[in-house]
């Protein structure tokens, strides 16, 4: 889980009574301390493209003396590009997240089919390529891209993506992008955008790469070509080695980050039929027994998604949640210590419903807890949701749970293909800041587990500082309390694939597991399993 998007673990004091899912008379909550990214607050859809102009031509000649000369028609912009530009602009100006903004815009405007696909590719493709596009814009504009007005720069990036990486005619890429700027930002800036995009259109992507990487060192060349900050490139190279892979496979990981992620559904066992969903809308995933890759349509077109018996969830997230349910453990309550937004909680709840157990889900804010409640609305008899600091909740409820999942806030370096903007926001300092929180949460999870209980520590990052280092330190500090399990072998049992496909480094007599986007087609999820003695 990424910390910006999903977790703020500043200690907060919350009422820990179970949340009433049926309450309709709730007063507006105090949003102070809510760590949500700022959303698009326009509730009436995208800005109007301009006033509607009716054809005033009659059957006779115009009376120009009476009506005066016709005024020029205001510029109009097509809707897919407008929506994509609005998301890119808000990502820049408001630190918004595209995966939270774009679906709402598509739903409000009822954009579907090829138009929705175009808006989606323009948004995510542009965000993935920012490093390269900014280097090109700097040359084409004759000034650093960083000095250009952010909304204008967002339009230039979007235009560059169309010109260099999409099958869009040059004239359409330029004129339609300029139209967005004129209609929705600043008509005077349209000329600047037009000039820059026309210069970009004069060369191919390969020719521009040669230009912007001339006379730079190999690291900077890789940074530009793959649109990854240098510190992330170094971190991923170190992660490969730490988890037992060859550093020479780095380029494959970076390229996988820049490939569009398939939309994956998690079909909750006992609530919906995976084979039926796959027959109607997609293809069964190769690893998760719950997953379906959506081949056509939108997720909300699927009845099970609308009903809450299936949801959008990366295959890797499904796998680590399922892994917690496989080792033997006593009967009793399960705990999801960092539950928001609730995807893994839903998987745990569906499995627990079949075994007669129940799940307690905890997250720090009311907003995050609301998301968990929505994700588990089809499991309200099994899942209870609390708003509380996981570190306090775990220690206050010592030895009360048979299975504990702690999906800690992290840098999100394993999910860059789905959250491409994160690569431009994170810094090495963030990793260091999150370290103490990760250790405290794992310690709380160990405390909450009863003897014989199983703990799963997961992150959506392969960074060794957030994964192996945390587990090694806690396994050593808690050596009298826990024993490490073979997480790779458990994933092998879940997937039916060899354990070596998932194996990471050995830790304290056990073995961790690491998923990779280039190898498994999932987010880069890390998993460690341990048992309370």
Coordinates of C-alpha atoms in Angstrom, one line a residue:
X1 CA 0.0 0.0 0.0
X2 CA 1.3 3.5 -0.8
X3 CA 1.4 5.9 2.2
X4 CA 0.3 9.1 0.3
X5 CA -2.8 7.6 -1.2
X6 CA -3.9 5.3 1.5
X7 CA -2.3 5.7 4.9
X8 CA -1.5 8.4 7.3
X9 CA -0.3 6.8 10.5
X10 CA 0.1 9.9 12.6
X11 CA -1.4 8.7 15.9
X12 CA -5.0 9.6 16.3
X13 CA -7.4 8.9 19.1
X14 CA -10.7 7.4 17.8
X15 CA -13.7 5.8 19.4
X16 CA -13.1 2.1 18.9
X17 CA -16.8 1.0 19.1
X18 CA -17.8 -1.1 16.0
X19 CA -19.0 1.1 13.2
X20 CA -22.7 1.0 12.4
X21 CA -23.0 0.2 8.7
X22 CA -26.7 1.1 8.7
X23 CA -26.5 4.6 10.1
X24 CA -28.0 7.1 7.8
X25 CA -28.1 10.0 10.3
X26 CA -24.4 10.6 10.5
X27 CA -23.3 14.2 11.0
X28 CA -20.6 15.5 8.7
X29 CA -17.3 14.3 10.0
X30 CA -14.4 16.6 10.9
X31 CA -12.1 16.1 8.0
X32 CA -9.1 17.5 9.8
X33 CA -6.3 15.0 9.7
X34 CA -7.9 13.2 6.8
X35 CA -5.0 12.3 4.5
X36 CA -7.0 11.9 1.3
X37 CA -5.6 13.3 -1.9
X38 CA -7.6 16.3 -3.0
X39 CA -10.3 15.3 -5.4
X40 CA -11.8 17.1 -8.3
X41 CA -14.5 19.1 -6.5
X42 CA -16.5 19.9 -9.6
X43 CA -19.7 17.9 -9.2
X44 CA -21.4 18.8 -12.4
X45 CA -18.9 17.1 -14.7
X46 CA -16.1 18.6 -16.8
X47 CA -16.2 22.2 -17.7
X48 CA -18.5 23.2 -20.5
X49 CA -16.7 23.3 -23.8
X50 CA -18.2 26.7 -24.4
X51 CA -21.7 28.2 -25.0
X52 CA -23.9 26.3 -27.4
X53 CA -24.3 28.0 -30.7
X54 CA -27.5 27.5 -32.7
X55 CA -27.6 27.9 -36.4
X56 CA -29.2 31.3 -37.0
X57 CA -29.4 31.0 -40.7
X58 CA -32.9 31.8 -42.0
X59 CA -34.3 31.4 -45.5
X60 CA -33.3 34.9 -46.5
X61 CA -30.2 37.1 -46.3
X62 CA -28.9 38.2 -42.9
X63 CA -29.6 41.7 -41.8
X64 CA -26.1 42.7 -40.9
X65 CA -27.1 46.2 -40.1
X66 CA -29.5 45.0 -37.4
X67 CA -27.5 42.1 -36.0
X68 CA -24.0 43.2 -36.5
X69 CA -21.1 41.1 -37.8
X70 CA -20.9 37.5 -36.5
X71 CA -18.5 37.0 -33.6
X72 CA -15.8 34.3 -34.0
X73 CA -16.9 30.9 -32.6
X74 CA -15.2 30.2 -29.3
X75 CA -12.8 27.2 -29.4
X76 CA -14.2 23.9 -28.5
X77 CA -12.3 20.8 -27.3
X78 CA -13.1 17.1 -27.5
X79 CA -14.2 15.4 -24.3
X80 CA -11.6 12.6 -23.9
X81 CA -8.7 15.0 -24.2
X82 CA -10.4 17.5 -21.9
X83 CA -10.9 14.9 -19.2
X84 CA -7.4 13.6 -19.5
X85 CA -5.9 17.2 -19.3
X86 CA -8.0 18.0 -16.3
X87 CA -6.7 14.9 -14.5
X88 CA -3.1 15.7 -15.5
X89 CA -3.6 19.3 -14.4
X90 CA -5.0 18.3 -11.0
X91 CA -2.2 15.7 -10.5
X92 CA 0.2 18.6 -10.9
X93 CA -1.5 21.3 -9.0
X94 CA -3.4 19.4 -6.2
X95 CA -1.3 16.3 -5.7
X96 CA -4.3 14.3 -6.9
X97 CA -4.2 10.7 -8.0
X98 CA -5.3 9.8 -11.5
X99 CA -6.8 6.4 -10.4
X100 CA -9.1 8.3 -8.0
X101 CA -10.0 11.2 -10.4
X102 CA -10.4 9.6 -13.8
X103 CA -13.1 7.0 -13.1
X104 CA -15.4 9.6 -11.6
X105 CA -15.0 11.9 -14.5
X106 CA -15.7 9.0 -17.0
X107 CA -18.8 8.1 -15.0
X108 CA -20.2 11.6 -14.7
X109 CA -19.7 12.3 -18.4
X110 CA -20.9 8.7 -19.4
X111 CA -17.8 8.4 -21.6
X112 CA -17.5 4.7 -22.7
X113 CA -15.9 2.6 -25.3
X114 CA -13.1 4.0 -27.5
X115 CA -13.5 7.5 -26.0
X116 CA -13.0 6.3 -22.5
X117 CA -10.1 4.2 -23.7
X118 CA -8.6 7.3 -25.3
X119 CA -9.0 9.4 -22.1
X120 CA -7.4 6.6 -20.1
X121 CA -4.4 6.1 -22.4
X122 CA -3.8 9.9 -22.6
X123 CA -3.9 10.1 -18.8
X124 CA -1.7 7.1 -17.8
X125 CA 0.5 7.1 -20.8
X126 CA 1.4 10.7 -20.3
X127 CA 2.1 10.2 -16.6
X128 CA 4.4 7.2 -17.3
X129 CA 6.4 9.2 -19.8
X130 CA 6.9 12.5 -18.0
X131 CA 10.6 12.2 -17.7
X132 CA 11.2 11.7 -21.4
X133 CA 8.5 14.3 -22.4
X134 CA 9.9 17.0 -20.2
X135 CA 13.4 16.5 -21.6
X136 CA 11.9 16.8 -25.1
X137 CA 9.8 19.8 -24.2
X138 CA 12.8 21.6 -22.7
X139 CA 14.5 21.4 -26.1
X140 CA 11.5 22.2 -28.2
X141 CA 10.4 25.1 -26.0
X142 CA 13.8 26.6 -25.6
X143 CA 13.3 26.8 -21.8
X144 CA 13.2 24.2 -19.0
X145 CA 10.0 22.4 -18.8
X146 CA 9.9 23.0 -15.1
X147 CA 9.6 26.7 -15.8
X148 CA 6.4 26.4 -17.9
X149 CA 3.0 27.0 -16.3
X150 CA 1.8 23.6 -15.0
X151 CA -1.5 23.4 -16.9
X152 CA 0.3 24.4 -20.1
X153 CA 3.0 21.9 -19.4
X154 CA 0.4 19.2 -18.8
X155 CA -1.1 19.9 -22.2
X156 CA 2.4 19.7 -23.9
X157 CA 3.1 16.4 -22.2
X158 CA -0.3 15.0 -23.4
X159 CA 0.4 16.3 -26.9
X160 CA 3.9 14.8 -26.9
X161 CA 2.5 11.4 -25.9
X162 CA 0.1 11.4 -28.8
X163 CA 2.8 12.4 -31.2
X164 CA 5.5 10.0 -30.1
X165 CA 3.7 7.0 -28.6
X166 CA 0.2 6.8 -30.0
X167 CA -1.2 6.2 -33.5
X168 CA -2.7 9.7 -33.7
X169 CA -2.3 11.8 -36.8
X170 CA 0.1 14.7 -36.1
X171 CA -2.4 17.4 -37.1
X172 CA -5.0 15.9 -34.8
X173 CA -2.6 15.6 -31.9
X174 CA -1.6 19.2 -32.2
X175 CA -4.9 20.9 -33.1
X176 CA -7.0 19.0 -30.5
X177 CA -4.5 19.5 -27.7
X178 CA -4.2 23.2 -28.6
X179 CA -8.0 23.3 -28.5
X180 CA -8.1 22.1 -25.0
X181 CA -5.8 24.8 -23.8
X182 CA -7.7 27.5 -25.6
X183 CA -11.1 26.3 -24.4
X184 CA -10.3 25.5 -20.8
X185 CA -7.2 27.4 -19.7
X186 CA -5.7 30.4 -21.6
X187 CA -6.4 31.2 -25.3
X188 CA -3.1 33.1 -25.4
X189 CA -1.1 30.0 -24.3
X190 CA -2.5 28.1 -27.3
X191 CA 0.0 29.6 -29.7
X192 CA 2.9 28.6 -27.4
X193 CA 1.6 25.0 -27.2
X194 CA 1.0 24.9 -30.9
X195 CA 4.6 26.0 -31.6
X196 CA 6.1 23.5 -29.2
X197 CA 4.1 20.5 -30.4
X198 CA 4.8 21.3 -34.0
X199 CA 8.5 21.2 -33.3
X200 CA 8.1 17.9 -31.5
X201 CA 6.2 16.5 -34.5
X202 CA 9.2 17.2 -36.7
X203 CA 11.1 14.2 -35.2
X204 CA 10.4 10.6 -34.3
X205 CA 10.6 9.3 -30.8
X206 CA 14.0 7.6 -31.6
X207 CA 15.3 10.8 -33.0
X208 CA 14.3 12.7 -29.9
X209 CA 15.9 10.1 -27.7
X210 CA 19.2 10.6 -29.5
X211 CA 18.9 14.3 -29.1
X212 CA 18.0 14.4 -25.4
X213 CA 20.4 11.7 -24.3
X214 CA 23.5 12.9 -26.2
X215 CA 26.4 13.6 -23.9
X216 CA 24.8 12.3 -20.7
X217 CA 26.0 9.5 -18.4
X218 CA 24.4 6.0 -18.6
X219 CA 22.3 6.5 -15.5
X220 CA 20.9 9.8 -16.8
X221 CA 20.2 8.2 -20.2
X222 CA 18.3 5.4 -18.5
X223 CA 16.5 7.9 -16.3
X224 CA 15.3 9.8 -19.4
X225 CA 14.5 6.8 -21.6
X226 CA 12.5 4.9 -19.0
X227 CA 11.0 8.0 -17.2
X228 CA 12.2 6.9 -13.8
X229 CA 14.0 9.2 -11.3
X230 CA 17.6 8.1 -10.7
X231 CA 17.0 7.2 -7.1
X232 CA 14.3 4.8 -8.0
X233 CA 16.5 3.2 -10.6
X234 CA 19.2 2.7 -8.0
X235 CA 16.6 1.4 -5.4
X236 CA 15.2 -1.2 -7.9
X237 CA 18.7 -2.3 -8.9
X238 CA 19.5 -2.9 -5.2
X239 CA 16.1 -4.6 -4.7
X240 CA 16.8 -7.1 -7.5
X241 CA 20.0 -8.2 -5.9
X242 CA 18.6 -8.3 -2.4
X243 CA 15.7 -10.6 -3.5
X244 CA 18.0 -12.9 -5.4
X245 CA 17.7 -11.6 -9.0
X246 CA 20.3 -10.4 -11.4
X247 CA 20.9 -6.6 -11.6
X248 CA 21.0 -7.0 -15.3
X249 CA 17.3 -7.6 -15.3
X250 CA 16.7 -3.9 -14.2
X251 CA 15.6 -2.8 -17.6
X252 CA 12.9 -5.4 -17.7
X253 CA 11.5 -4.1 -14.4
X254 CA 11.6 -0.5 -15.6
X255 CA 9.9 -1.4 -18.9
X256 CA 7.2 -3.3 -17.0
X257 CA 6.5 -0.2 -15.0
X258 CA 5.7 1.6 -18.3
X259 CA 3.4 -1.0 -19.6
X260 CA -0.4 -0.5 -19.1
X261 CA -1.6 -2.8 -16.3
X262 CA -4.6 -5.0 -17.2
X263 CA -7.8 -4.4 -15.3
X264 CA -8.1 -7.3 -12.8
X265 CA -11.2 -8.3 -10.9
X266 CA -11.2 -10.2 -7.7
X267 CA -14.3 -12.5 -7.6
X268 CA -15.0 -13.2 -3.9
X269 CA -15.3 -16.9 -3.2
X270 CA -18.7 -18.0 -1.9
X271 CA -20.3 -14.8 -3.1
X272 CA -19.9 -15.0 -6.9
X273 CA -18.7 -17.5 -9.5
X274 CA -15.4 -16.7 -11.1
X275 CA -15.9 -19.0 -14.1
X276 CA -19.2 -17.3 -14.8
X277 CA -17.7 -13.8 -14.6
X278 CA -14.8 -14.9 -16.8
X279 CA -17.1 -16.3 -19.4
X280 CA -19.0 -13.1 -19.7
X281 CA -16.3 -10.4 -19.4
X282 CA -12.8 -11.7 -19.4
X283 CA -10.1 -14.3 -18.8
X284 CA -9.1 -16.2 -15.7
X285 CA -5.9 -14.8 -14.3
X286 CA -2.9 -17.2 -14.4
X287 CA -2.0 -17.0 -10.7
X288 CA -4.8 -16.0 -8.4
X289 CA -7.8 -18.5 -8.2
X290 CA -10.0 -15.5 -7.6
X291 CA -8.9 -13.3 -10.5
X292 CA -10.4 -12.3 -13.8
X293 CA -8.7 -10.0 -16.3
X294 CA -11.4 -7.7 -17.8
X295 CA -11.2 -8.0 -21.5
X296 CA -14.0 -5.6 -22.5
X297 CA -16.3 -3.1 -20.9
X298 CA -15.9 -1.1 -17.7
X299 CA -15.8 -2.7 -14.2
X300 CA -19.1 -1.1 -13.3
X301 CA -20.7 -2.8 -16.3
X302 CA -20.2 -6.1 -14.3
X303 CA -23.2 -6.9 -12.1
X304 CA -21.0 -8.5 -9.4
X305 CA -18.9 -5.4 -9.1
X306 CA -22.0 -3.2 -8.6
X307 CA -23.2 -5.7 -6.0
X308 CA -19.9 -5.8 -4.1
X309 CA -19.3 -9.5 -4.7
X310 CA -16.4 -8.7 -7.1
X311 CA -14.1 -5.7 -7.2
X312 CA -11.1 -4.3 -9.0
X313 CA -8.0 -5.6 -7.4
X314 CA -4.5 -6.4 -8.6
X315 CA -3.7 -10.1 -8.8
X316 CA -0.7 -9.7 -6.5
X317 CA -2.9 -8.2 -3.7
X318 CA -5.3 -11.1 -4.0
X319 CA -2.4 -13.6 -3.6
X320 CA -0.9 -12.1 -0.5
X321 CA -4.3 -12.0 1.2
X322 CA -5.0 -15.6 0.2
X323 CA -1.6 -16.6 1.5
X324 CA -2.5 -15.6 5.1
X325 CA -5.5 -18.0 5.0
X326 CA -3.5 -21.1 4.0
X327 CA -1.2 -22.0 7.0
X328 CA -2.8 -23.9 9.9
X329 CA -4.0 -21.6 12.7
X330 CA -6.5 -21.8 15.6
X331 CA -10.1 -20.9 14.9
X332 CA -11.1 -17.4 15.9
X333 CA -11.1 -13.8 14.8
X334 CA -8.8 -12.4 12.1
X335 CA -7.3 -8.9 12.0
X336 CA -6.5 -6.6 9.1
X337 CA -4.4 -4.0 10.8
X338 CA -4.1 -1.5 7.9
X339 CA -7.3 -2.3 6.0
X340 CA -8.0 0.7 3.8
X341 CA -9.3 0.7 1.1
X342 CA -10.5 -2.8 1.8
X343 CA -9.6 -5.0 -1.1
X344 CA -7.6 -7.5 1.0
X345 CA -10.1 -7.2 3.8
X346 CA -12.8 -8.4 1.3
X347 CA -10.8 -11.4 0.3
X348 CA -10.2 -12.3 4.0
X349 CA -13.8 -11.8 4.8
X350 CA -15.0 -14.1 2.0
X351 CA -12.7 -16.8 3.1
X352 CA -13.5 -16.3 6.8
X353 CA -17.2 -16.6 5.9
X354 CA -16.6 -20.1 4.6
X355 CA -14.7 -21.2 7.8
X356 CA -17.1 -19.6 10.3
X357 CA -14.5 -17.0 11.4
X358 CA -14.9 -13.2 11.5
X359 CA -12.6 -10.3 10.5
X360 CA -11.8 -7.1 12.3
X361 CA -10.6 -4.4 10.0
X362 CA -8.8 -1.3 11.3
X363 CA -7.6 1.9 9.6
X364 CA -6.7 5.3 11.0
X365 CA -9.4 7.7 9.6
X366 CA -13.2 7.6 9.3
X367 CA -12.7 8.2 5.5
X368 CA -10.5 5.1 5.2
X369 CA -12.9 3.1 7.3
X370 CA -15.8 4.2 5.1
X371 CA -13.9 2.8 2.1
X372 CA -13.4 -0.5 3.9
X373 CA -17.1 -0.7 4.7
X374 CA -18.0 -0.1 1.1
X375 CA -15.5 -2.8 -0.1
X376 CA -17.0 -5.3 2.3
X377 CA -20.7 -4.3 2.1
X378 CA -21.5 -7.8 0.9
X379 CA -19.8 -9.2 4.0
X380 CA -21.3 -7.0 6.7
X381 CA -22.1 -10.0 8.9
X382 CA -18.5 -11.2 8.9
X383 CA -16.4 -8.0 8.8
X384 CA -16.4 -5.3 11.6
X385 CA -14.6 -2.0 10.9
X386 CA -12.9 0.2 13.4
X387 CA -11.3 3.6 13.0
X388 CA -8.1 3.5 15.1
X389 CA -4.3 3.7 14.9
X390 CA -3.2 0.1 14.0
X391 CA -0.1 0.4 16.3
X392 CA -2.3 1.1 19.3
X393 CA -5.1 -1.3 18.3
X394 CA -2.7 -4.2 18.0
X395 CA -1.0 -3.7 21.3
X396 CA -4.3 -3.0 23.1
X397 CA -5.7 -6.3 21.8
X398 CA -2.8 -8.5 22.6
X399 CA -3.1 -12.2 21.7
X400 CA -6.7 -12.0 20.5
X401 CA -6.4 -12.9 16.8
X402 CA -5.6 -16.1 15.0
X403 CA -4.5 -14.5 11.7
X404 CA -3.2 -10.9 11.3
X405 CA -2.5 -9.1 8.1
X406 CA -0.4 -5.9 8.2
X407 CA -0.2 -4.3 4.8
X408 CA 2.1 -1.4 5.8
X409 CA 2.3 2.1 4.3
X410 CA 5.2 2.1 1.9
X411 CA 6.8 3.9 -1.1
X412 CA 4.7 2.1 -3.6
X413 CA 7.7 1.3 -5.8
X414 CA 6.0 -2.0 -6.8
X415 CA 2.9 -0.3 -8.1
X416 CA 4.3 2.4 -10.4
X417 CA 2.6 1.0 -13.5
X418 CA -0.8 1.7 -11.9
X419 CA 0.2 4.8 -10.0
X420 CA 2.7 6.3 -12.3
X421 CA 2.6 9.8 -10.7
X422 CA 4.0 8.3 -7.5
X423 CA 7.5 8.1 -9.1
X424 CA 7.6 11.9 -9.4
X425 CA 6.5 12.5 -5.8
X426 CA 8.5 10.1 -3.8
X427 CA 12.0 10.8 -2.5
X428 CA 14.6 8.7 -0.6
X429 CA 13.6 10.6 2.5
X430 CA 10.1 9.1 2.3
X431 CA 11.5 5.6 2.6
X432 CA 13.5 6.5 5.7
X433 CA 10.4 8.3 7.2
X434 CA 8.2 5.2 6.7
X435 CA 10.7 2.8 8.2
X436 CA 9.8 3.3 11.9
X437 CA 6.1 3.2 11.2
X438 CA 6.5 -0.1 9.3
X439 CA 8.4 -1.6 12.3
X440 CA 5.9 -0.4 14.8
X441 CA 3.0 -1.8 12.8
X442 CA 4.7 -5.2 12.5
X443 CA 5.5 -5.3 16.2
X444 CA 1.8 -4.5 16.9
X445 CA 0.7 -7.3 14.6
X446 CA 2.9 -9.8 16.4
X447 CA 1.5 -8.6 19.7
X448 CA -2.1 -9.0 18.4
X449 CA -1.6 -12.6 17.3
X450 CA -2.4 -15.4 19.7
X451 CA 0.0 -18.3 20.2
X452 CA -0.2 -20.5 17.1
X453 CA -1.5 -17.6 15.1
X454 CA -0.1 -16.5 11.7
X455 CA 1.1 -13.0 10.7
X456 CA 1.5 -11.7 7.2
X457 CA 3.7 -8.6 6.5
X458 CA 3.1 -7.2 3.1
X459 CA 4.1 -4.1 1.0
X460 CA 3.6 -3.0 -2.6
X461 CA 7.3 -2.3 -2.8
X462 CA 10.3 -4.5 -3.4
X463 CA 12.7 -1.9 -1.7
X464 CA 14.9 -3.9 0.6
X465 CA 14.7 -1.3 3.3
X466 CA 10.9 -1.7 3.4
X467 CA 10.8 -5.4 3.1
X468 CA 13.7 -7.7 4.0
X469 CA 15.4 -5.2 6.4
X470 CA 12.2 -4.7 8.4
X471 CA 11.4 -8.4 8.6
X472 CA 15.0 -9.3 9.6
X473 CA 15.1 -6.8 12.4
X474 CA 11.7 -7.8 13.8
X475 CA 12.5 -11.5 13.5
X476 CA 15.7 -11.0 15.4
X477 CA 14.1 -8.8 18.1
X478 CA 11.1 -11.1 18.5
X479 CA 13.0 -14.4 18.0
X480 CA 11.5 -15.8 21.2
X481 CA 8.0 -14.9 20.1
X482 CA 7.8 -15.8 16.4
X483 CA 9.2 -18.2 13.8
X484 CA 9.5 -17.5 10.1
X485 CA 7.5 -19.5 7.6
X486 CA 8.2 -20.3 3.9
X487 CA 6.1 -17.6 2.2
X488 CA 7.2 -18.7 -1.3
X489 CA 6.0 -22.3 -0.6
X490 CA 2.6 -20.9 0.6
X491 CA 2.2 -18.9 -2.6
X492 CA 3.1 -22.1 -4.5
X493 CA 0.2 -23.8 -2.8
X494 CA -2.2 -20.9 -3.7
X495 CA -1.1 -20.7 -7.3
X496 CA -0.1 -24.3 -8.2
X497 CA 3.2 -22.9 -9.5
X498 CA 6.8 -23.8 -8.2
X499 CA 7.9 -22.0 -5.1
X500 CA 11.1 -20.9 -6.7
X501 CA 9.0 -18.6 -9.0
X502 CA 8.2 -16.5 -5.9
X503 CA 11.2 -17.0 -3.7
X504 CA 13.0 -14.1 -2.1
X505 CA 15.8 -14.2 0.4
X506 CA 15.8 -16.6 3.4
X507 CA 15.2 -14.9 6.8
X508 CA 15.7 -16.5 10.2
X509 CA 15.1 -20.0 8.9
X510 CA 12.1 -19.1 6.8
X511 CA 11.8 -17.6 3.3
X512 CA 10.1 -14.5 2.0
X513 CA 8.3 -14.0 -1.3
X514 CA 8.5 -11.2 -3.9
X515 CA 6.3 -10.7 -6.9
X516 CA 7.5 -8.7 -9.9
X517 CA 5.6 -6.9 -12.6
X518 CA 8.0 -8.2 -15.3
X519 CA 7.9 -11.8 -14.1
X520 CA 4.4 -12.3 -12.7
X521 CA 2.4 -9.5 -14.4
X522 CA 1.4 -8.2 -10.9
X523 CA 2.3 -5.3 -8.7
X524 CA 5.6 -5.8 -6.9
X525 CA 4.1 -7.3 -3.7
X526 CA 6.4 -8.5 -0.9
X527 CA 5.2 -11.2 1.5
X528 CA 6.6 -12.5 4.8
X529 CA 4.8 -15.0 6.9
X530 CA 5.5 -15.8 10.6
X531 CA 3.9 -17.8 13.3
X532 CA 3.5 -16.7 16.9
X533 CA 5.1 -19.2 19.3

